[in-house]
PDB file of C-alpha atoms and ligand atoms in Angstrom:
ATOM      1  CA  MET A   1      -1.874  20.634  -1.477  1.00 88.00           C
ATOM      2  CA  LEU A   2      -3.576  23.835  -2.659  1.00 87.00           C
ATOM      3  CA  PHE A   3      -5.126  26.583  -0.511  1.00 86.00           C
ATOM      4  CA  ARG A   4      -7.766  29.293  -0.775  1.00 88.00           C
ATOM      5  CA  GLN A   5      -8.010  31.558   2.262  1.00 85.00           C
ATOM      6  CA  GLN A   6     -10.767  33.966   3.239  1.00 80.00           C
ATOM      7  CA  HIS A   7     -11.384  35.620   6.588  1.00 77.00           C
ATOM      8  CA  HIS A   8     -12.186  32.873   9.215  1.00 78.00           C
ATOM      9  CA  HIS A   9     -12.517  30.387   6.360  1.00 89.00           C
ATOM     10  CA  LEU A  10      -9.926  28.200   4.604  1.00 96.00           C
ATOM     11  CA  THR A  11     -10.321  25.742   1.734  1.00 97.00           C
ATOM     12  CA  VAL A  12      -7.659  23.063   1.193  1.00 97.00           C
ATOM     13  CA  PHE A  13      -7.485  20.724  -1.824  1.00 96.00           C
ATOM     14  CA  ALA A  14      -5.939  17.422  -0.683  1.00 97.00           C
ATOM     15  CA  PRO A  15      -4.482  15.315  -3.520  1.00 97.00           C
ATOM     16  CA  ALA A  16      -4.437  11.540  -4.008  1.00 98.00           C
ATOM     17  CA  LYS A  17      -1.128   9.719  -4.581  1.00 98.00           C
ATOM     18  CA  VAL A  18       0.115   6.663  -6.376  1.00 98.00           C
ATOM     19  CA  ASN A  19       3.223   4.614  -5.658  1.00 98.00           C
ATOM     20  CA  LEU A  20       5.251   4.442  -8.870  1.00 96.00           C
ATOM     21  CA  PHE A  21       7.562   2.007  -7.083  1.00 96.00           C
ATOM     22  CA  LEU A  22       7.119   0.122  -3.797  1.00 97.00           C
ATOM     23  CA  LYS A  23       9.587  -2.362  -2.397  1.00 97.00           C
ATOM     24  CA  ILE A  24       9.052  -4.027   0.973  1.00 98.00           C
ATOM     25  CA  LEU A  25      12.483  -4.679   2.499  1.00 97.00           C
ATOM     26  CA  GLY A  26      11.645  -6.475   5.722  1.00 97.00           C
ATOM     27  CA  LYS A  27       9.382  -6.854   8.718  1.00 97.00           C
ATOM     28  CA  ARG A  28      10.206  -4.767  11.797  1.00 97.00           C
ATOM     29  CA  THR A  29       9.833  -5.652  15.441  1.00 97.00           C
ATOM     30  CA  ASP A  30       7.115  -2.963  15.886  1.00 96.00           C
ATOM     31  CA  GLY A  31       4.815  -4.817  13.441  1.00 95.00           C
ATOM     32  CA  PHE A  32       5.411  -2.393  10.553  1.00 98.00           C
ATOM     33  CA  HIS A  33       7.405  -3.124   7.408  1.00 98.00           C
ATOM     34  CA  GLU A  34      10.555  -1.341   6.271  1.00 98.00           C
ATOM     35  CA  LEU A  35      10.008  -0.072   2.739  1.00 98.00           C
ATOM     36  CA  GLU A  36      11.320   2.070  -0.088  1.00 97.00           C
ATOM     37  CA  SER A  37       8.812   3.804  -2.317  1.00 98.00           C
ATOM     38  CA  VAL A  38       8.467   6.546  -4.936  1.00 97.00           C
ATOM     39  CA  MET A  39       5.227   8.435  -4.461  1.00 98.00           C
ATOM     40  CA  VAL A  40       3.689  11.147  -6.597  1.00 98.00           C
ATOM     41  CA  THR A  41       0.592  13.291  -6.054  1.00 98.00           C
ATOM     42  CA  LEU A  42      -2.242  13.291  -8.581  1.00 97.00           C
ATOM     43  CA  GLY A  43      -4.630  15.922  -9.871  1.00 96.00           C
ATOM     44  CA  LEU A  44      -7.499  14.184  -8.044  1.00 96.00           C
ATOM     45  CA  TYR A  45      -8.523  16.000  -4.865  1.00 96.00           C
ATOM     46  CA  ASP A  46     -10.695  15.860  -1.767  1.00 97.00           C
ATOM     47  CA  THR A  47     -11.833  19.329  -0.716  1.00 97.00           C
ATOM     48  CA  LEU A  48     -11.716  20.372   2.939  1.00 97.00           C
ATOM     49  CA  GLU A  49     -13.261  23.574   4.270  1.00 97.00           C
ATOM     50  CA  PHE A  50     -12.298  24.850   7.698  1.00 97.00           C
ATOM     51  CA  ARG A  51     -14.313  27.527   9.534  1.00 97.00           C
ATOM     52  CA  ASP A  52     -13.277  28.858  12.897  1.00 94.00           C
ATOM     53  CA  ASP A  53     -15.755  27.950  15.666  1.00 93.00           C
ATOM     54  CA  PRO A  54     -15.285  30.260  18.665  1.00 90.00           C
ATOM     55  CA  SER A  55     -17.389  27.910  20.840  1.00 92.00           C
ATOM     56  CA  GLY A  56     -14.437  25.448  20.799  1.00 92.00           C
ATOM     57  CA  ASN A  57     -16.406  22.617  19.139  1.00 94.00           C
ATOM     58  CA  LEU A  58     -14.727  20.404  16.533  1.00 95.00           C
ATOM     59  CA  THR A  59     -17.216  19.008  14.014  1.00 95.00           C
ATOM     60  CA  LEU A  60     -16.882  17.166  10.699  1.00 95.00           C
ATOM     61  CA  GLU A  61     -19.436  16.805   7.920  1.00 94.00           C
ATOM     62  CA  CYS A  62     -18.531  14.459   5.062  1.00 93.00           C
ATOM     63  CA  ARG A  63     -20.012  14.545   1.588  1.00 86.00           C
ATOM     64  CA  ASP A  64     -19.425  11.931  -1.083  1.00 76.00           C
ATOM     65  CA  THR A  65     -18.794  12.834  -4.716  1.00 68.00           C
ATOM     66  CA  ALA A  66     -22.512  12.737  -5.495  1.00 45.00           C
ATOM     67  CA  GLY A  67     -22.993  15.472  -2.893  1.00 38.00           C
ATOM     68  CA  GLY A  68     -25.006  13.373  -0.415  1.00 35.00           C
ATOM     69  CA  LEU A  69     -24.141  13.037   3.268  1.00 38.00           C
ATOM     70  CA  ALA A  70     -21.743  10.188   4.092  1.00 38.00           C
ATOM     71  CA  SER A  71     -24.368   8.457   6.222  1.00 35.00           C
ATOM     72  CA  ALA A  72     -26.647   8.171   3.169  1.00 34.00           C
ATOM     73  CA  PRO A  73     -26.069   5.243   0.763  1.00 34.00           C
ATOM     74  CA  THR A  74     -22.931   6.067  -1.209  1.00 38.00           C
ATOM     75  CA  PRO A  75     -22.187   5.127  -4.822  1.00 45.00           C
ATOM     76  CA  ARG A  76     -19.346   2.916  -3.530  1.00 44.00           C
ATOM     77  CA  PRO A  77     -20.919   0.379  -1.156  1.00 46.00           C
ATOM     78  CA  PRO A  78     -19.967  -1.355   1.073  1.00 45.00           C
ATOM     79  CA  LEU A  79     -17.235   1.143   2.031  1.00 54.00           C
ATOM     80  CA  VAL A  80     -18.773   3.921   4.090  1.00 66.00           C
ATOM     81  CA  LEU A  81     -16.926   7.068   5.043  1.00 75.00           C
ATOM     82  CA  SER A  82     -17.082   7.763   8.764  1.00 79.00           C
ATOM     83  CA  SER A  83     -17.541  11.310  10.003  1.00 78.00           C
ATOM     84  CA  GLY A  84     -16.973  10.181  13.624  1.00 80.00           C
ATOM     85  CA  PRO A  85     -13.887  10.511  15.854  1.00 81.00           C
ATOM     86  CA  ASP A  86     -12.131   7.655  14.005  1.00 88.00           C
ATOM     87  CA  ASN A  87     -11.969   9.786  10.815  1.00 93.00           C
ATOM     88  CA  LEU A  88      -8.348  10.849  10.319  1.00 96.00           C
ATOM     89  CA  VAL A  89      -9.463  14.480   9.872  1.00 97.00           C
ATOM     90  CA  LEU A  90     -10.859  14.669  13.397  1.00 96.00           C
ATOM     91  CA  ARG A  91      -7.937  12.666  14.794  1.00 97.00           C
ATOM     92  CA  ALA A  92      -5.522  15.151  13.181  1.00 98.00           C
ATOM     93  CA  ALA A  93      -7.494  18.147  14.535  1.00 97.00           C
ATOM     94  CA  VAL A  94      -7.571  16.725  18.075  1.00 96.00           C
ATOM     95  CA  LEU A  95      -3.859  15.831  17.977  1.00 98.00           C
ATOM     96  CA  LEU A  96      -2.938  19.330  16.758  1.00 98.00           C
ATOM     97  CA  ARG A  97      -5.082  21.003  19.420  1.00 97.00           C
ATOM     98  CA  GLU A  98      -3.570  18.863  22.194  1.00 97.00           C
ATOM     99  CA  TYR A  99      -0.007  19.433  20.981  1.00 98.00           C
ATOM    100  CA  ALA A 100      -0.466  23.211  20.671  1.00 98.00           C
ATOM    101  CA  LYS A 101      -2.339  23.314  24.009  1.00 97.00           C
ATOM    102  CA  VAL A 102      -5.172  25.473  22.637  1.00 95.00           C
ATOM    103  CA  ASN A 103      -8.905  25.162  22.968  1.00 93.00           C
ATOM    104  CA  ARG A 104      -9.849  26.297  19.472  1.00 94.00           C
ATOM    105  CA  GLY A 105     -12.820  24.908  17.531  1.00 95.00           C
ATOM    106  CA  ALA A 106     -13.585  24.386  13.853  1.00 96.00           C
ATOM    107  CA  ALA A 107     -16.451  23.297  11.628  1.00 96.00           C
ATOM    108  CA  ILE A 108     -14.872  21.094   8.952  1.00 97.00           C
ATOM    109  CA  THR A 109     -16.500  19.933   5.725  1.00 96.00           C
ATOM    110  CA  LEU A 110     -14.925  17.147   3.679  1.00 96.00           C
ATOM    111  CA  ALA A 111     -16.028  16.612   0.065  1.00 96.00           C
ATOM    112  CA  LYS A 112     -14.720  13.164  -0.832  1.00 95.00           C
ATOM    113  CA  ARG A 113     -13.630  12.431  -4.387  1.00 95.00           C
ATOM    114  CA  ILE A 114     -10.692  10.086  -3.727  1.00 95.00           C
ATOM    115  CA  PRO A 115     -11.992   6.494  -3.468  1.00 94.00           C
ATOM    116  CA  LEU A 116     -11.740   4.777  -0.068  1.00 91.00           C
ATOM    117  CA  ALA A 117      -9.550   1.733   0.726  1.00 89.00           C
ATOM    118  CA  ALA A 118      -7.980   2.207  -2.684  1.00 94.00           C
ATOM    119  CA  GLY A 119      -4.222   2.615  -2.077  1.00 96.00           C
ATOM    120  CA  LEU A 120      -4.542   6.285  -3.073  1.00 97.00           C
ATOM    121  CA  ALA A 121      -4.053   7.576   0.509  1.00 97.00           C
ATOM    122  CA  GLY A 122      -7.090   9.865   0.488  1.00 96.00           C
ATOM    123  CA  GLY A 123      -7.491   9.622   4.276  1.00 96.00           C
ATOM    124  CA  SER A 124      -3.799  10.361   4.856  1.00 98.00           C
ATOM    125  CA  SER A 125      -3.939  13.361   2.528  1.00 98.00           C
ATOM    126  CA  ASP A 126      -7.022  14.672   4.362  1.00 98.00           C
ATOM    127  CA  ALA A 127      -5.125  14.308   7.657  1.00 98.00           C
ATOM    128  CA  ALA A 128      -2.109  16.242   6.330  1.00 98.00           C
ATOM    129  CA  ALA A 129      -4.444  18.935   4.937  1.00 98.00           C
ATOM    130  CA  THR A 130      -6.051  19.234   8.373  1.00 98.00           C
ATOM    131  CA  LEU A 131      -2.694  19.685  10.141  1.00 98.00           C
ATOM    132  CA  VAL A 132      -1.600  22.378   7.684  1.00 97.00           C
ATOM    133  CA  GLY A 133      -5.054  23.964   7.383  1.00 97.00           C
ATOM    134  CA  LEU A 134      -5.757  24.312  11.100  1.00 97.00           C
ATOM    135  CA  ASN A 135      -2.172  25.439  11.804  1.00 97.00           C
ATOM    136  CA  ARG A 136      -2.971  28.368   9.470  1.00 95.00           C
ATOM    137  CA  LEU A 137      -6.587  28.989  10.510  1.00 95.00           C
ATOM    138  CA  TRP A 138      -5.727  29.011  14.200  1.00 95.00           C
ATOM    139  CA  ASN A 139      -2.430  30.910  13.682  1.00 95.00           C
ATOM    140  CA  LEU A 140      -0.534  28.317  15.709  1.00 97.00           C
ATOM    141  CA  GLY A 141       2.811  28.957  14.002  1.00 97.00           C
ATOM    142  CA  LEU A 142       3.981  25.323  14.251  1.00 98.00           C
ATOM    143  CA  SER A 143       7.050  24.515  12.166  1.00 98.00           C
ATOM    144  CA  LEU A 144       7.117  21.965   9.341  1.00 97.00           C
ATOM    145  CA  ASN A 145       9.206  19.699  11.586  1.00 97.00           C
ATOM    146  CA  GLU A 146       6.546  19.813  14.297  1.00 98.00           C
ATOM    147  CA  LEU A 147       3.834  19.003  11.737  1.00 98.00           C
ATOM    148  CA  HIS A 148       5.946  16.060  10.494  1.00 98.00           C
ATOM    149  CA  ALA A 149       6.175  14.676  14.040  1.00 98.00           C
ATOM    150  CA  LEU A 150       2.369  14.846  14.382  1.00 98.00           C
ATOM    151  CA  ALA A 151       1.854  13.399  10.876  1.00 98.00           C
ATOM    152  CA  ALA A 152       3.926  10.303  11.721  1.00 98.00           C
ATOM    153  CA  LYS A 153       1.600   9.604  14.675  1.00 98.00           C
ATOM    154  CA  LEU A 154      -1.427   9.575  12.373  1.00 98.00           C
ATOM    155  CA  GLY A 155      -0.199   7.113   9.720  1.00 97.00           C
ATOM    156  CA  SER A 156       2.734   6.048   7.566  1.00 98.00           C
ATOM    157  CA  ASP A 157       1.581   7.953   4.436  1.00 98.00           C
ATOM    158  CA  VAL A 158       0.655  11.293   6.052  1.00 98.00           C
ATOM    159  CA  ASN A 159       4.175  12.811   5.987  1.00 98.00           C
ATOM    160  CA  PHE A 160       4.417  12.474   2.216  1.00 98.00           C
ATOM    161  CA  PHE A 161       1.655  15.060   1.780  1.00 98.00           C
ATOM    162  CA  LEU A 162       3.730  17.610   3.729  1.00 98.00           C
ATOM    163  CA  SER A 163       6.471  17.326   1.093  1.00 95.00           C
ATOM    164  CA  PRO A 164       7.194  20.669  -0.622  1.00 92.00           C
ATOM    165  CA  THR A 165       7.246  18.879  -3.991  1.00 93.00           C
ATOM    166  CA  GLY A 166       4.582  16.545  -5.371  1.00 95.00           C
ATOM    167  CA  ALA A 167       7.006  13.607  -5.471  1.00 97.00           C
ATOM    168  CA  ALA A 168       9.243  11.924  -2.916  1.00 98.00           C
ATOM    169  CA  ILE A 169      11.202   8.812  -2.067  1.00 98.00           C
ATOM    170  CA  CYS A 170       9.650   7.440   1.115  1.00 98.00           C
ATOM    171  CA  ARG A 171      11.607   5.198   3.464  1.00 98.00           C
ATOM    172  CA  GLY A 172      11.345   3.723   6.955  1.00 98.00           C
ATOM    173  CA  ARG A 173       7.706   2.689   7.354  1.00 98.00           C
ATOM    174  CA  GLY A 174       6.893   5.370   4.756  1.00 98.00           C
ATOM    175  CA  GLU A 175       7.188   8.429   6.991  1.00 98.00           C
ATOM    176  CA  GLN A 176      10.789   9.426   6.086  1.00 98.00           C
ATOM    177  CA  ILE A 177      10.493  11.723   3.101  1.00 97.00           C
ATOM    178  CA  GLU A 178      13.122  12.750   0.565  1.00 97.00           C
ATOM    179  CA  PRO A 179      11.431  15.287  -1.748  1.00 96.00           C
ATOM    180  CA  ILE A 180      12.385  14.855  -5.421  1.00 95.00           C
ATOM    181  CA  GLN A 181      11.564  16.428  -8.775  1.00 92.00           C
ATOM    182  CA  LEU A 182      10.345  14.300 -11.665  1.00 91.00           C
ATOM    183  CA  PRO A 183      11.413  15.491 -15.107  1.00 84.00           C
ATOM    184  CA  ARG A 184       7.901  15.882 -16.484  1.00 87.00           C
ATOM    185  CA  PRO A 185       4.280  15.278 -15.453  1.00 92.00           C
ATOM    186  CA  LEU A 186       2.979  11.743 -15.993  1.00 94.00           C
ATOM    187  CA  HIS A 187      -0.298  10.928 -17.754  1.00 97.00           C
ATOM    188  CA  LEU A 188      -2.081   8.194 -15.854  1.00 97.00           C
ATOM    189  CA  VAL A 189      -5.230   6.128 -16.121  1.00 98.00           C
ATOM    190  CA  VAL A 190      -6.327   4.901 -12.680  1.00 98.00           C
ATOM    191  CA  VAL A 191      -8.907   2.137 -12.264  1.00 98.00           C
ATOM    192  CA  LYS A 192     -10.533   1.566  -8.883  1.00 97.00           C
ATOM    193  CA  PRO A 193     -12.362  -1.781  -8.728  1.00 96.00           C
ATOM    194  CA  PRO A 194     -15.615  -1.718  -6.718  1.00 94.00           C
ATOM    195  CA  SER A 195     -14.081  -3.707  -3.844  1.00 92.00           C
ATOM    196  CA  GLY A 196     -11.443  -2.375  -1.445  1.00 90.00           C
ATOM    197  CA  LEU A 197      -8.679  -3.980   0.622  1.00 94.00           C
ATOM    198  CA  SER A 198      -7.422  -3.529   4.181  1.00 94.00           C
ATOM    199  CA  THR A 199      -3.838  -2.221   4.194  1.00 95.00           C
ATOM    200  CA  ALA A 200      -2.961  -4.236   7.302  1.00 96.00           C
ATOM    201  CA  LEU A 201      -4.245  -7.461   5.704  1.00 96.00           C
ATOM    202  CA  VAL A 202      -2.170  -6.994   2.537  1.00 97.00           C
ATOM    203  CA  PHE A 203       0.985  -6.232   4.542  1.00 98.00           C
ATOM    204  CA  ARG A 204       0.399  -9.373   6.654  1.00 97.00           C
ATOM    205  CA  HIS A 205       0.438 -11.502   3.484  1.00 97.00           C
ATOM    206  CA  CYS A 206       3.485  -9.941   1.792  1.00 97.00           C
ATOM    207  CA  GLN A 207       6.942 -11.494   1.414  1.00 96.00           C
ATOM    208  CA  PRO A 208       9.700  -8.874   1.761  1.00 96.00           C
ATOM    209  CA  THR A 209      12.292  -8.797  -1.021  1.00 91.00           C
ATOM    210  CA  GLN A 210      15.860  -7.490  -1.274  1.00 83.00           C
ATOM    211  CA  VAL A 211      16.244  -8.319  -4.961  1.00 82.00           C
ATOM    212  CA  GLY A 212      15.569  -6.150  -7.989  1.00 85.00           C
ATOM    213  CA  LEU A 213      15.823  -2.403  -8.499  1.00 89.00           C
ATOM    214  CA  SER A 214      16.188   0.215  -5.781  1.00 92.00           C
ATOM    215  CA  ALA A 215      14.045   3.368  -5.746  1.00 94.00           C
ATOM    216  CA  GLU A 216      17.088   5.362  -6.973  1.00 94.00           C
ATOM    217  CA  GLU A 217      17.616   3.003  -9.930  1.00 91.00           C
ATOM    218  CA  PHE A 218      13.916   3.192 -10.763  1.00 91.00           C
ATOM    219  CA  LEU A 219      14.075   6.999 -10.732  1.00 91.00           C
ATOM    220  CA  ASP A 220      17.182   6.983 -12.881  1.00 89.00           C
ATOM    221  CA  ALA A 221      15.352   4.891 -15.499  1.00 87.00           C
ATOM    222  CA  LEU A 222      12.326   7.213 -15.326  1.00 87.00           C
ATOM    223  CA  ARG A 223      14.483  10.342 -15.672  1.00 85.00           C
ATOM    224  CA  LYS A 224      16.274   8.889 -18.700  1.00 83.00           C
ATOM    225  CA  GLY A 225      12.906   8.224 -20.280  1.00 76.00           C
ATOM    226  CA  ARG A 226      13.477   4.473 -20.483  1.00 69.00           C
ATOM    227  CA  HIS A 227      10.155   2.734 -20.735  1.00 61.00           C
ATOM    228  CA  PRO A 228      10.673  -1.013 -21.108  1.00 55.00           C
ATOM    229  CA  LEU A 229       7.509  -2.966 -20.423  1.00 47.00           C
ATOM    230  CA  GLY A 230       9.404  -5.176 -18.022  1.00 62.00           C
ATOM    231  CA  ASP A 231      10.480  -5.432 -14.476  1.00 67.00           C
ATOM    232  CA  TRP A 232      11.152  -1.947 -13.296  1.00 81.00           C
ATOM    233  CA  TRP A 233       7.523  -1.350 -12.428  1.00 90.00           C
ATOM    234  CA  HIS A 234       7.558  -3.022  -9.032  1.00 94.00           C
ATOM    235  CA  ASN A 235       5.165  -3.203  -6.087  1.00 96.00           C
ATOM    236  CA  THR A 236       5.908  -6.028  -3.606  1.00 97.00           C
ATOM    237  CA  LEU A 237       2.328  -5.750  -2.301  1.00 98.00           C
ATOM    238  CA  GLN A 238       0.767  -6.514  -5.680  1.00 97.00           C
ATOM    239  CA  ALA A 239       1.102 -10.324  -5.584  1.00 97.00           C
ATOM    240  CA  PRO A 240      -0.516 -10.759  -2.133  1.00 98.00           C
ATOM    241  CA  ALA A 241      -3.216  -8.180  -2.959  1.00 98.00           C
ATOM    242  CA  MET A 242      -4.096 -10.080  -6.144  1.00 97.00           C
ATOM    243  CA  GLU A 243      -4.391 -13.304  -4.134  1.00 97.00           C
ATOM    244  CA  LEU A 244      -6.747 -11.577  -1.711  1.00 97.00           C
ATOM    245  CA  ASN A 245      -8.774  -9.752  -4.346  1.00 96.00           C
ATOM    246  CA  PRO A 246      -9.303 -11.217  -7.847  1.00 96.00           C
ATOM    247  CA  ASP A 247     -10.684  -7.881  -9.124  1.00 96.00           C
ATOM    248  CA  ILE A 248      -7.100  -6.571  -9.192  1.00 97.00           C
ATOM    249  CA  ARG A 249      -5.948  -9.432 -11.437  1.00 97.00           C
ATOM    250  CA  ARG A 250      -8.780  -8.639 -13.869  1.00 97.00           C
ATOM    251  CA  VAL A 251      -7.719  -4.987 -14.006  1.00 98.00           C
ATOM    252  CA  ALA A 252      -4.026  -5.946 -14.453  1.00 97.00           C
ATOM    253  CA  ARG A 253      -4.937  -8.230 -17.368  1.00 97.00           C
ATOM    254  CA  ALA A 254      -7.026  -5.465 -18.941  1.00 98.00           C
ATOM    255  CA  PHE A 255      -4.083  -3.026 -18.705  1.00 97.00           C
ATOM    256  CA  SER A 256      -1.711  -5.593 -20.235  1.00 96.00           C
ATOM    257  CA  ARG A 257      -3.842  -5.475 -23.412  1.00 97.00           C
ATOM    258  CA  GLN A 258      -3.467  -1.671 -23.621  1.00 97.00           C
ATOM    259  CA  PRO A 259      -0.581   0.247 -25.257  1.00 94.00           C
ATOM    260  CA  VAL A 260       0.615   1.763 -21.958  1.00 94.00           C
ATOM    261  CA  LEU A 261       4.275   2.430 -21.030  1.00 91.00           C
ATOM    262  CA  GLY A 262       3.862   0.501 -17.797  1.00 92.00           C
ATOM    263  CA  HIS A 263       1.187  -0.498 -15.297  1.00 96.00           C
ATOM    264  CA  LEU A 264       1.125  -1.268 -11.575  1.00 97.00           C
ATOM    265  CA  MET A 265      -1.065  -1.499  -8.490  1.00 98.00           C
ATOM    266  CA  SER A 266      -0.846   1.536  -6.189  1.00 98.00           C
ATOM    267  CA  GLY A 267       0.070   1.015  -2.505  1.00 98.00           C
ATOM    268  CA  SER A 268      -1.859  -1.868  -0.962  1.00 97.00           C
ATOM    269  CA  GLY A 269      -4.569  -1.651  -3.643  1.00 95.00           C
ATOM    270  CA  THR A 270      -7.070  -1.999  -4.940  1.00 96.00           C
ATOM    271  CA  SER A 271      -6.416   0.896  -7.369  1.00 98.00           C
ATOM    272  CA  TYR A 272      -4.336   0.108 -10.412  1.00 98.00           C
ATOM    273  CA  PHE A 273      -2.774   2.562 -12.848  1.00 98.00           C
ATOM    274  CA  GLY A 274      -1.285   2.663 -16.318  1.00 97.00           C
ATOM    275  CA  VAL A 275       1.262   5.249 -17.478  1.00 94.00           C
ATOM    276  CA  CYS A 276       0.542   6.710 -20.936  1.00 95.00           C
ATOM    277  CA  ALA A 277       2.717   8.607 -23.393  1.00 92.00           C
ATOM    278  CA  HIS A 278       0.368  11.600 -23.484  1.00 95.00           C
ATOM    279  CA  ARG A 279      -3.086  12.704 -22.356  1.00 96.00           C
ATOM    280  CA  ARG A 280      -4.733  11.813 -25.665  1.00 97.00           C
ATOM    281  CA  GLN A 281      -3.557   8.229 -25.301  1.00 97.00           C
ATOM    282  CA  ALA A 282      -4.735   8.193 -21.671  1.00 98.00           C
ATOM    283  CA  MET A 283      -8.214   9.294 -22.804  1.00 98.00           C
ATOM    284  CA  SER A 284      -8.490   6.507 -25.355  1.00 98.00           C
ATOM    285  CA  VAL A 285      -7.131   3.835 -22.949  1.00 98.00           C
ATOM    286  CA  ALA A 286      -9.648   5.044 -20.338  1.00 98.00           C
ATOM    287  CA  GLY A 287     -12.481   4.812 -22.875  1.00 98.00           C
ATOM    288  CA  ARG A 288     -11.653   1.183 -23.646  1.00 98.00           C
ATOM    289  CA  LEU A 289     -11.277   0.276 -19.952  1.00 98.00           C
ATOM    290  CA  ARG A 290     -14.606   1.943 -19.102  1.00 97.00           C
ATOM    291  CA  ALA A 291     -16.253  -0.301 -21.700  1.00 97.00           C
ATOM    292  CA  GLU A 292     -14.914  -3.325 -19.752  1.00 97.00           C
ATOM    293  CA  ARG A 293     -16.798  -2.170 -16.615  1.00 96.00           C
ATOM    294  CA  LEU A 294     -13.924  -2.902 -14.238  1.00 96.00           C
ATOM    295  CA  GLY A 295     -14.713  -0.068 -11.831  1.00 96.00           C
ATOM    296  CA  GLU A 296     -14.258   3.701 -11.668  1.00 96.00           C
ATOM    297  CA  VAL A 297     -11.805   5.009 -14.265  1.00 97.00           C
ATOM    298  CA  PHE A 298      -9.923   8.303 -13.843  1.00 96.00           C
ATOM    299  CA  VAL A 299      -7.647  10.112 -16.283  1.00 97.00           C
ATOM    300  CA  VAL A 300      -5.240  12.100 -14.128  1.00 97.00           C
ATOM    301  CA  GLY A 301      -1.910  13.865 -14.364  1.00 96.00           C
ATOM    302  CA  SER A 302       0.785  13.720 -11.701  1.00 93.00           C
ATOM    303  CA  ARG A 303       1.474  17.021  -9.935  1.00 80.00           C
ATOM    304  CA  VAL A 304       5.234  17.433  -9.723  1.00 60.00           C
TER     305      VAL A 304
HETATM  306  O1  C5P B   1       0.465   3.548   9.071  1.00 87.26           O
HETATM  307  P1  C5P B   1      -0.869   3.099   8.609  1.00 87.26           P
HETATM  308  O2  C5P B   1      -1.940   3.341   9.642  1.00 87.26           O
HETATM  309  O3  C5P B   1      -1.251   3.618   7.270  1.00 87.26           O
HETATM  310  O4  C5P B   1      -0.757   1.527   8.437  1.00 87.26           O
HETATM  311  C1  C5P B   1      -1.862   0.661   8.403  1.00 87.26           C
HETATM  312  C2  C5P B   1      -1.367  -0.733   8.637  1.00 87.26           C
HETATM  313  O5  C5P B   1      -0.577  -1.195   7.536  1.00 87.26           O
HETATM  314  C3  C5P B   1      -0.456  -0.875   9.842  1.00 87.26           C
HETATM  315  O6  C5P B   1      -1.205  -1.088  11.018  1.00 87.26           O
HETATM  316  C4  C5P B   1       0.401  -2.065   9.496  1.00 87.26           C
HETATM  317  O7  C5P B   1      -0.305  -3.256   9.768  1.00 87.26           O
HETATM  318  C5  C5P B   1       0.533  -1.960   7.985  1.00 87.26           C
HETATM  319  N1  C5P B   1       1.780  -1.298   7.592  1.00 87.26           N
HETATM  320  C6  C5P B   1       2.966  -2.004   7.657  1.00 87.26           C
HETATM  321  N2  C5P B   1       4.150  -1.408   7.287  1.00 87.26           N
HETATM  322  C7  C5P B   1       4.155  -0.138   6.836  1.00 87.26           C
HETATM  323  C8  C5P B   1       2.957   0.600   6.750  1.00 87.26           C
HETATM  324  C9  C5P B   1       1.781  -0.003   7.135  1.00 87.26           C
HETATM  325  O8  C5P B   1       2.988  -3.174   8.059  1.00 87.26           O
HETATM  326  N3  C5P B   1       5.311   0.423   6.456  1.00 87.26           N
END
C-alpha cells in the first residue's frame, strides 16, 4: 500500500495479490474453510482518493480503467462495479466510523484497475486501504491490531493488505497473517479471462486436502531457487474452478506451452499467472498469450 498525503486529501494505491500457494485443509463449522496460503502483492493498483467532508456525508464515486463512471458500460461486462453501500470501501468506512464513534465524512473516489471477481482481491485491498486511509485522514489513532480486528469483519483477504511486508503466509480462514520476506521480486504474467467466478461457489465445490507440500515447504523451495515444473505449485481451488469455468482450463493449457518456471490459478479464480525468469521473458510470454485472445494480460512484478 502506498500513500500520498496533502492537506485534507489523501491518495492510497491499493495493490492486487496472487496466491503463490493455496491449500484448503478442511471445512469449518462456521461455513468457512481452514486454509494455508502464501500471498504476495503485485505492482497493479487501484487508486483511492479520500477528501474530508465536514458535512459528515460518506460518498463513493467509482471509475473503471477507461475513466468512465462505473454505472456506464464497462469494458468488462457483465461484471459491474457497485458504488453503493455494498461496496467494500463504503462498508469499511462505515465500520471504522462506528468503531471509532465519530461522525466524520469523506468523499472517496476509486479508480479501478484490478479486475473484478478475478481472485486478485481488489475489493479486499480497497477495503484495507480505506481502513488505513481514513484512520490517517480523520486522525483516529487506531492501532494496527484494532485495524486487523475490523479487517477480519470485512472479509478473509483484507488482513493480508495490512501486512508490513508485501508477502505473508495466511492461515485460519485467511485472516491470520505471518509477514514474510521473499528473496527476490517475481516476474509474473497474469491472464484474466473475460468471465469471473463467485468465491463462495468455488469454495462450495472444493475437496479439502491434507496431502502434499505445506506453505513452509513451498517457501523453502522458492527461497532455494528450485523451480521444477511439477507439483509444488498448488492451489486446491483450481480443479473445482476449472470445472465451473472452462476459460480457466484454456488459459492453463496456453501457459503449459510457454517456457515459464511455473503457473497456477490465483485464489478462487479466474485469474491465472505464470512465473518467469526475468521481465524480458515475461514480456515475450505476454505477447504470445495476447495473440491467443484469452483475456486481459498483465506483466507485473511482485512487491516484496
Ligand atoms: O471472506 P470472504 O467474504 O472473502 O469470503 C467469501 C466466501 O468465500 C465466504 O462466504 C465463504 O463462502 C467462502 N470462503 C470459505 N473459506 C474461506 C474464505 C472464504 O469458504 N477461508
